mmCIF file of C-alpha atoms and ligand atoms in Angstrom:
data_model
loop_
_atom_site.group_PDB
_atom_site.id
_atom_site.type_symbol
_atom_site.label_atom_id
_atom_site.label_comp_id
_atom_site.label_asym_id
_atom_site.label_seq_id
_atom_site.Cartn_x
_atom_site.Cartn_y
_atom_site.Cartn_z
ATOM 1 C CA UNK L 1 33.124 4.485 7.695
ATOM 2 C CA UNK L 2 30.694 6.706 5.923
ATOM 3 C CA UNK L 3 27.221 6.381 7.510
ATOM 4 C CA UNK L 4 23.939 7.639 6.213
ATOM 5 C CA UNK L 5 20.727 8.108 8.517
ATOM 6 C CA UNK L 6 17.675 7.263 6.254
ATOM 7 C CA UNK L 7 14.577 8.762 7.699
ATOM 8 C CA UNK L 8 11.673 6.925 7.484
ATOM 9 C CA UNK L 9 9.809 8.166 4.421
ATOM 10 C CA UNK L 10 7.484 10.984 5.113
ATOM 11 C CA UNK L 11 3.537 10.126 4.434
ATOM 12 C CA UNK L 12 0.347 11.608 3.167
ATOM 13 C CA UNK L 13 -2.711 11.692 3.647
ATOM 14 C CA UNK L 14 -5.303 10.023 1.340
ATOM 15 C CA UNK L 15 -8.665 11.285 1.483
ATOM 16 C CA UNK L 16 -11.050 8.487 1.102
ATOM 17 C CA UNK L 17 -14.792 8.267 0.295
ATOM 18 C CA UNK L 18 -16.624 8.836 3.845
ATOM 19 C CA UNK L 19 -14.588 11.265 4.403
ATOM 20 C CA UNK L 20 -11.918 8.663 5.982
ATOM 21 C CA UNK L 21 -8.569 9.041 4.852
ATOM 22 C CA UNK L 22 -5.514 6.672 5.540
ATOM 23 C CA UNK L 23 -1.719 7.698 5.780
ATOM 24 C CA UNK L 24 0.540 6.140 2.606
ATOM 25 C CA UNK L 25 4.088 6.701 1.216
ATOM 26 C CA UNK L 26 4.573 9.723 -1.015
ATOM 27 C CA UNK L 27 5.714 7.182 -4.036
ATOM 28 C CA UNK L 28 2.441 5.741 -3.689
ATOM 29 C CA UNK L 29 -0.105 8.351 -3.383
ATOM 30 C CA UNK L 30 -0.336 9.015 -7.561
ATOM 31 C CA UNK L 31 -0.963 4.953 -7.528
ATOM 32 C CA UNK L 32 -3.210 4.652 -4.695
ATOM 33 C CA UNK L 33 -6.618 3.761 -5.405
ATOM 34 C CA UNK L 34 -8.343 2.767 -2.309
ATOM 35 C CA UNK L 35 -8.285 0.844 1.063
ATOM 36 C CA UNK L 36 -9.320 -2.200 1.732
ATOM 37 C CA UNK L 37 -12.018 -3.392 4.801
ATOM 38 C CA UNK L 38 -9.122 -3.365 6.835
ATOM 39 C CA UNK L 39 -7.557 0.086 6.220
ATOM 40 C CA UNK L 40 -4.732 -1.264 3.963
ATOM 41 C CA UNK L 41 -3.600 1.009 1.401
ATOM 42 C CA UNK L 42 -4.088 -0.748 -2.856
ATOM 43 C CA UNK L 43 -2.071 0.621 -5.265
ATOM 44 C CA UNK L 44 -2.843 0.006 -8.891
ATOM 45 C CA UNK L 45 1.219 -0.535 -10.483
ATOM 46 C CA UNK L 46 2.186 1.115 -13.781
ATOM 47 C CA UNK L 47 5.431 -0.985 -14.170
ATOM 48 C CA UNK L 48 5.777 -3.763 -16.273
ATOM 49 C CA UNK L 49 5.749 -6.756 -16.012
ATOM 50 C CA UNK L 50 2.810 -6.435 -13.227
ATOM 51 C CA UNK L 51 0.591 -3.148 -15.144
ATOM 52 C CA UNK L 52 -2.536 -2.809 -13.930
ATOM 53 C CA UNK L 53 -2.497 -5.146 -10.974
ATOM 54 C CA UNK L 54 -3.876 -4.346 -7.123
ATOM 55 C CA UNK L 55 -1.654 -4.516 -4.647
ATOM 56 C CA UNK L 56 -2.083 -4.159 -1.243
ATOM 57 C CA UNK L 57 0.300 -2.471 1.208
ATOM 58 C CA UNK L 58 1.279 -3.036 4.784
ATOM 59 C CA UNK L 59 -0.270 -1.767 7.672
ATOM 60 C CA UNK L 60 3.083 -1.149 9.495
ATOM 61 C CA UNK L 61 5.206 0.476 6.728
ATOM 62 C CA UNK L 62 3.584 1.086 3.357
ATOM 63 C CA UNK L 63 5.693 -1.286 1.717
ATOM 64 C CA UNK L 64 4.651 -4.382 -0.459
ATOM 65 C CA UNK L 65 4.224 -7.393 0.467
ATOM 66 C CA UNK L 66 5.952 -10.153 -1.906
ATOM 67 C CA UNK L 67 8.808 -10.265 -3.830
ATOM 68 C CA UNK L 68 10.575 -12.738 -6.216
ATOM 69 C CA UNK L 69 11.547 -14.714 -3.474
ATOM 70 C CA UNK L 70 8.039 -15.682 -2.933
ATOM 71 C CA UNK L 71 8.697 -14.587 0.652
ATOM 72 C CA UNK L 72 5.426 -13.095 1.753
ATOM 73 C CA UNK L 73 5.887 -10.383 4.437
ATOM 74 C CA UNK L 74 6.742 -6.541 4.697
ATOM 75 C CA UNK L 75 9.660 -5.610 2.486
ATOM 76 C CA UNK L 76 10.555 -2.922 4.683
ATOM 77 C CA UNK L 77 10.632 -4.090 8.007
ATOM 78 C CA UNK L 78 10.184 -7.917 7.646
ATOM 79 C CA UNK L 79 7.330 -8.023 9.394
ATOM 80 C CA UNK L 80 4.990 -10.395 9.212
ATOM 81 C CA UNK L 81 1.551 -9.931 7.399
ATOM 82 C CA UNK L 82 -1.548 -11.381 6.544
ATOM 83 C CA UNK L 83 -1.332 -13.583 3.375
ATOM 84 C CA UNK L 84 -4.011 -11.708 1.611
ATOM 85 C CA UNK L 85 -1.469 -8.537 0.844
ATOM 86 C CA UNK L 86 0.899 -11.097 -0.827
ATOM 87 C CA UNK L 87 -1.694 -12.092 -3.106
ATOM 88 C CA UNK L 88 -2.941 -10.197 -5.990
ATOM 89 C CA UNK L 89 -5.937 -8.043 -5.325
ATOM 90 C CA UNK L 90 -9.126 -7.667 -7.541
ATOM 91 C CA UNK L 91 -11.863 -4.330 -7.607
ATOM 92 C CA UNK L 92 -13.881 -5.841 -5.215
ATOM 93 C CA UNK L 93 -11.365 -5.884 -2.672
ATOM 94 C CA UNK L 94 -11.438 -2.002 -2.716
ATOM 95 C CA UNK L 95 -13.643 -1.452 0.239
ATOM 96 C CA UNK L 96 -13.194 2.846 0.255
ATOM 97 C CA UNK L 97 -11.633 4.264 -2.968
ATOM 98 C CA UNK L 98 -10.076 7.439 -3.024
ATOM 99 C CA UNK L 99 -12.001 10.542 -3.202
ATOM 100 C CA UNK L 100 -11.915 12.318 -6.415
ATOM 101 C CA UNK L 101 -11.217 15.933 -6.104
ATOM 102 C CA UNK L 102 -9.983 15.792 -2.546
HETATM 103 ZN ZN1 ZN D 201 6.695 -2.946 7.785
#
């Protein structure tokens, strides 16, 4: 049988407004626009059907946190995670936003 070792995918860093920065997947770095209070990573998506919406990403892996399935936990590692990243996220959620020109 033909096995393939996935790494985990490298991060980077995203330099945040008082000069704090937090650590997020390379896919979402061109999305990211800020952390939250608690240091989780929002993305703003560009795919359809969900354009324009906040989304916050786990603590433990980057990843999303819902899917179709309504399930409501990493979709990486299956953790478990607070309901709020399952939910959609508004502007004033965005507690540090990233640092233009950084
Ligand atoms: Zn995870």
């Amino acid at each position: 049988m033909n096995t393939t070792v996935t790494k985990q995918s490298r991060r980077v860093r995203l330099v945040l407004e008082e000069n704090k920065y937090v650590l997020v997947p390379k896919w979402a770095a061109e999305l990211a626009v800020g952390a939250d209070q608690y240091g989780n990573v929002i993305i703003r998506e560009t795919e359809a059907p969900f354009v324009g919406q906040l989304i916050g990403l786990t603590a433990c892996c980057g990843a999303t946190a819902t899917g179709c399935d309504g399930y409501t936990g990493c979709r990486k590692c299956y953790n478990e995670v607070q309901d709020y990243l399952g939910a959609p996220m508004f502007e004033q959620d965005i507690y540090l936003r990233v640092k233009v020109g950084a």
